[in-house]
Amino acid sequence: MILVAGSANLDFVVRASHIPQPGETVLGQSFTTYPGGKGANQAVAAARAGAASTHMLLGLGQDSFATPLEQSLTQAGVVQHIVRTQAATGTAFICVSDDGENAITVAPGANAELAPQHLPSLKGYSHLLMQLETPLATVQAYAAQARQQGVTVVLNAAPAQSLPSALLELVDILVVNEGELAAVAQHQGSIAECLQRLHVPTVVVTLGGRGCCARMGDQFVVQSAFPIKPVDTTGAGDTFCGTLVASLSQGLDMAQALLNASAAGALACTVAGAQSSIPTQAQVQTLVTTAPTLSAENSQALRHYCGL
Ligand code: RIB
């Protein structure tokens, strides 16, 4: 059983030819709202990946923005522990460019109200999955509780920031992208060097269209990316995290978990929106079994890129 403790946002998304530079105004093409937030996206991804049971602790306001967020989690089968606050439900303002890239600004609202005393009993959970869109002190307090009770602590250190070593010491599995890795490791060297500098038993770094790399102790595993034509990359990293944790909680080894997470993340880039783009377990298995075998050269190039 997995507990995700984190953010839920209503995403306000404008598609435009390109993401505006500071001071620039861009005339967009379309506007849509989608259920999002890194925590809620990861909970939906874990549930769709077939995790035995996925629960989520989240903060919501008393406004109408909360309704589609609750509905989306319910439809995915996520059991919710809602902290209802006076603050507004979290929102995210997203510009998605024609090539599928995005720029995101988050107004945390009720996400910032999650506090140490809101953590439910951890009895029965194998994994606690968190991100950094809720207060750092709360994340650290939850990690300490989980560590004490033998629950595996997984932290997706997004959005990027440097982290206190007292928090890192409580983390069993850290998941980051390249920018987040540099921020957490506070090092400009190769990927392998950055991974080795972190005193966390397992660190996974996602490398966009190249693939991903995990360090477990002093062992490295790489997984090349599934080639896709991106429509919208919003939520792809969250899909990766949720699927990874679901796969590990089902007893798969890291190589198999990285394969599933990469396939799910790739599929999430081919559909617009965050939770709307997260594939089912069946869709992921179809891609894994039907995609042309990723070549040994790809994997060699990825190892070289990582400095392995
Ligand atoms: O990772 C994507 C998510 O970041 C979006 O859904 C948005 O809400 C922000 O939290």
XYZ file of C-alpha atoms and ligand atoms in Angstrom:
318
model
C 0.000 0.000 0.000
C 1.366 3.431 -1.022
C 0.757 6.806 0.644
C 1.414 9.910 -1.448
C 1.628 13.082 0.672
C 1.730 16.171 -1.483
C 0.183 18.801 -3.673
C -2.953 18.998 -5.776
C -3.415 21.911 -8.184
C -5.917 22.906 -10.789
C -3.797 23.522 -13.906
C -4.718 26.514 -16.117
C -3.069 25.697 -19.408
C -2.543 27.922 -22.450
C -0.986 26.449 -25.579
C 1.196 28.893 -27.508
C 3.764 28.795 -30.303
C 6.508 29.347 -27.743
C 6.982 30.054 -24.031
C 7.243 33.826 -23.435
C 10.568 35.398 -22.449
C 10.536 37.782 -19.421
C 8.613 40.908 -20.476
C 7.179 39.268 -23.627
C 3.443 38.754 -24.359
C 2.505 35.777 -26.534
C -0.903 35.291 -28.150
C -1.891 31.729 -27.296
C -4.094 29.247 -29.171
C -6.257 27.425 -26.616
C -7.061 27.420 -22.909
C -8.021 24.325 -20.821
C -8.065 23.409 -17.140
C -6.776 19.995 -16.021
C -6.404 18.282 -12.627
C -2.715 18.480 -11.705
C -0.234 19.034 -8.899
C 2.858 16.884 -8.564
C 1.482 14.891 -5.626
C -1.918 14.177 -7.144
C -0.353 13.335 -10.529
C 1.939 10.824 -8.828
C -0.940 9.282 -6.865
C -2.977 8.836 -10.070
C 0.069 7.348 -11.816
C 0.654 4.859 -8.974
C -3.002 3.820 -8.990
C -3.134 3.442 -12.797
C 0.110 1.441 -12.660
C -1.744 -1.136 -10.586
C -0.386 -0.412 -7.096
C -2.292 -2.628 -4.622
C -3.860 0.413 -2.979
C -2.915 4.086 -3.327
C -3.852 6.690 -0.709
C -3.141 10.422 -0.815
C -2.847 13.062 1.920
C -3.614 16.476 0.403
C -4.711 19.986 1.331
C -7.682 21.548 -0.476
C -9.633 24.800 -0.139
C -13.398 25.181 0.170
C -13.728 26.532 -3.383
C -14.989 25.010 -6.612
C -11.429 24.359 -7.872
C -11.226 21.484 -5.370
C -14.067 19.516 -7.005
C -12.345 18.366 -10.243
C -9.243 17.458 -8.220
C -11.221 15.186 -5.887
C -13.134 13.709 -8.840
C -9.980 12.862 -10.768
C -8.380 11.135 -7.763
C -11.603 9.228 -7.039
C -11.928 8.096 -10.665
C -8.362 6.762 -10.538
C -9.201 4.841 -7.346
C -7.053 6.928 -5.002
C -8.304 6.946 -1.381
C -8.106 10.554 -0.145
C -7.170 11.972 3.268
C -8.199 15.615 2.742
C -7.116 18.500 4.965
C -9.748 21.153 4.192
C -8.427 24.680 4.867
C -9.432 28.344 4.579
C -6.729 28.841 1.944
C -7.578 28.612 -1.771
C -7.074 25.304 -3.566
C -3.645 25.164 -5.233
C -3.413 26.395 -8.827
C -0.763 26.194 -11.532
C -0.418 28.494 -14.538
C 1.150 26.644 -17.412
C 2.226 27.629 -20.903
C 2.772 24.671 -23.245
C 4.671 25.373 -26.467
C 4.133 23.746 -29.868
C 7.103 21.452 -29.244
C 5.496 20.151 -26.008
C 7.747 21.970 -23.522
C 6.227 23.878 -20.615
C 6.791 26.685 -18.103
C 4.860 26.413 -14.814
C 4.091 28.891 -12.023
C 2.372 27.428 -8.936
C 0.236 29.296 -6.364
C 0.420 26.682 -3.533
C -2.610 27.885 -1.508
C -3.950 24.959 0.569
C -0.881 22.823 -0.278
C 1.138 25.103 1.999
C -1.186 24.262 4.920
C -0.177 20.577 5.167
C 1.443 20.280 8.589
C 3.228 17.543 10.593
C 0.084 16.702 12.636
C -1.919 15.838 9.487
C -0.039 12.600 8.735
C -2.434 9.631 9.128
C -1.316 6.387 10.756
C 1.329 4.720 8.555
C 0.216 1.223 9.535
C -0.007 -1.014 6.464
C 1.913 1.285 4.090
C 5.072 0.030 2.376
C 6.035 3.327 0.664
C 5.590 7.045 1.393
C 6.005 9.193 -1.757
C 6.509 12.976 -1.431
C 7.517 15.999 -3.520
C 8.504 19.605 -2.696
C 5.286 21.547 -3.384
C 4.356 21.297 0.321
C 6.372 22.862 3.197
C 9.855 21.409 3.632
C 9.425 21.109 7.427
C 6.294 18.989 6.852
C 8.078 16.773 4.319
C 10.893 16.226 6.803
C 8.498 15.461 9.691
C 6.603 12.889 7.551
C 9.896 11.315 6.421
C 11.012 10.991 10.057
C 7.738 9.253 11.018
C 7.995 6.898 8.052
C 11.638 6.041 8.786
C 10.728 5.283 12.409
C 7.993 2.885 11.271
C 10.029 1.115 8.590
C 8.122 2.647 5.653
C 10.279 3.263 2.552
C 10.626 7.029 1.993
C 10.624 8.129 -1.656
C 11.231 11.826 -2.351
C 10.814 13.455 -5.742
C 12.879 16.614 -5.142
C 10.758 18.790 -7.463
C 10.641 21.746 -7.888
C 14.447 22.026 -7.679
C 16.029 23.267 -4.477
C 18.966 22.373 -2.266
C 17.952 20.135 0.638
C 19.110 19.957 4.258
C 21.221 16.873 4.950
C 18.864 16.078 7.875
C 16.111 15.451 5.297
C 18.311 13.558 2.827
C 19.369 11.197 5.628
C 15.712 10.153 5.994
C 15.236 9.359 2.293
C 15.559 5.814 0.920
C 14.911 6.580 -2.761
C 15.448 10.041 -4.274
C 14.050 10.811 -7.751
C 15.253 13.934 -9.584
C 15.673 15.341 -13.076
C 19.008 16.696 -14.255
C 18.471 20.254 -12.927
C 17.190 18.974 -9.595
C 20.189 16.626 -9.301
C 22.602 19.562 -9.717
C 20.632 21.577 -7.110
C 20.532 18.750 -4.551
C 24.105 17.508 -5.110
C 25.440 21.098 -5.372
C 27.947 19.851 -7.899
C 28.579 20.604 -11.579
C 30.327 17.315 -12.482
C 29.063 14.271 -14.407
C 25.739 12.613 -13.616
C 27.581 9.658 -12.069
C 29.630 11.969 -9.824
C 26.525 13.843 -8.689
C 24.717 10.564 -7.939
C 27.708 9.328 -5.939
C 27.942 12.521 -3.859
C 24.446 12.035 -2.410
C 24.219 10.077 0.843
C 20.950 8.407 -0.136
C 20.857 4.614 -0.696
C 19.086 4.852 -4.096
C 19.010 7.862 -6.428
C 17.197 7.893 -9.792
C 17.758 10.683 -12.316
C 15.480 11.207 -15.312
C 17.214 12.584 -18.398
C 14.318 13.546 -20.684
C 14.579 12.087 -24.191
C 17.833 10.296 -23.327
C 16.390 7.993 -20.634
C 17.199 7.598 -16.957
C 19.875 6.270 -14.626
C 19.694 4.818 -11.110
C 22.437 4.357 -8.542
C 21.761 1.735 -5.891
C 24.652 1.681 -3.465
C 27.586 1.607 -5.866
C 25.685 -0.162 -8.664
C 24.312 1.741 -11.678
C 21.367 0.803 -13.952
C 20.461 2.791 -17.080
C 17.279 2.724 -19.162
C 17.081 4.407 -22.586
C 13.994 6.481 -23.361
C 11.174 5.184 -25.563
C 11.156 7.386 -28.683
C 7.980 9.544 -28.920
C 6.772 12.770 -30.529
C 5.939 15.002 -27.538
C 2.572 16.789 -27.439
C 2.779 17.991 -23.816
C 5.462 16.958 -21.328
C 3.480 18.261 -18.293
C 3.220 15.499 -15.679
C 5.624 13.116 -17.455
C 8.072 13.210 -14.535
C 5.218 12.633 -12.078
C 3.992 9.678 -14.149
C 7.533 8.269 -14.001
C 7.662 8.639 -10.176
C 4.229 7.133 -9.501
C 4.845 4.209 -11.840
C 8.314 3.599 -10.394
C 6.996 3.378 -6.839
C 4.018 1.230 -7.867
C 6.385 -1.167 -9.669
C 8.782 -1.370 -6.709
C 5.865 -1.907 -4.316
C 4.789 -4.846 -6.488
C 8.216 -6.437 -5.913
C 9.782 -5.679 -9.305
C 13.529 -5.049 -9.381
C 14.940 -1.620 -10.256
C 15.646 -2.467 -13.917
C 12.058 -3.611 -14.472
C 10.672 -0.650 -12.507
C 12.731 1.801 -14.613
C 11.442 0.130 -17.788
C 7.788 0.520 -16.734
C 8.315 4.070 -15.446
C 10.067 5.121 -18.672
C 7.289 3.662 -20.820
C 4.593 5.367 -18.716
C 6.475 8.688 -18.771
C 6.881 8.479 -22.551
C 3.163 7.783 -23.079
C 2.269 10.726 -20.790
C 4.110 13.058 -23.203
C 1.828 12.052 -26.087
C -1.445 13.372 -24.582
C -2.335 16.894 -23.366
C -2.677 17.684 -19.646
C -1.259 16.180 -16.463
C -3.593 13.523 -14.978
C -5.461 13.265 -18.293
C -2.267 11.971 -19.928
C -1.327 9.243 -17.429
C -1.559 5.807 -19.076
C -3.095 2.638 -17.659
C -1.008 -0.402 -16.759
C -2.315 -2.143 -19.905
C -1.168 0.729 -22.147
C 2.259 0.671 -20.521
C 2.584 -3.102 -20.978
C 1.572 -2.777 -24.644
C 4.347 -0.227 -25.232
C 6.894 -2.307 -23.311
C 6.097 -5.459 -25.278
C 5.599 -3.953 -28.742
C 8.227 -1.181 -28.908
C 11.257 -2.109 -31.007
C 14.079 -3.279 -28.715
C 16.072 -0.274 -27.582
C 19.530 -0.735 -29.119
C 22.703 -1.497 -27.187
C 24.201 1.638 -28.826
C 21.488 3.779 -27.199
C 22.300 2.331 -23.843
C 26.054 2.772 -24.456
C 25.496 6.428 -25.421
C 23.422 6.935 -22.270
C 26.145 5.394 -20.067
C 28.675 7.684 -21.746
C 26.419 10.743 -21.162
C 26.183 9.820 -17.474
C 29.970 9.504 -17.195
C 29.846 5.726 -16.581
O 4.688 18.295 -12.657
C 3.603 18.900 -13.287
C 2.758 19.608 -12.273
O 3.526 20.666 -11.707
C 1.518 20.287 -12.816
O 0.403 19.447 -12.847
C 1.370 21.512 -11.926
O 0.224 21.497 -11.151
C 2.632 21.564 -11.079
O 2.432 21.076 -9.809
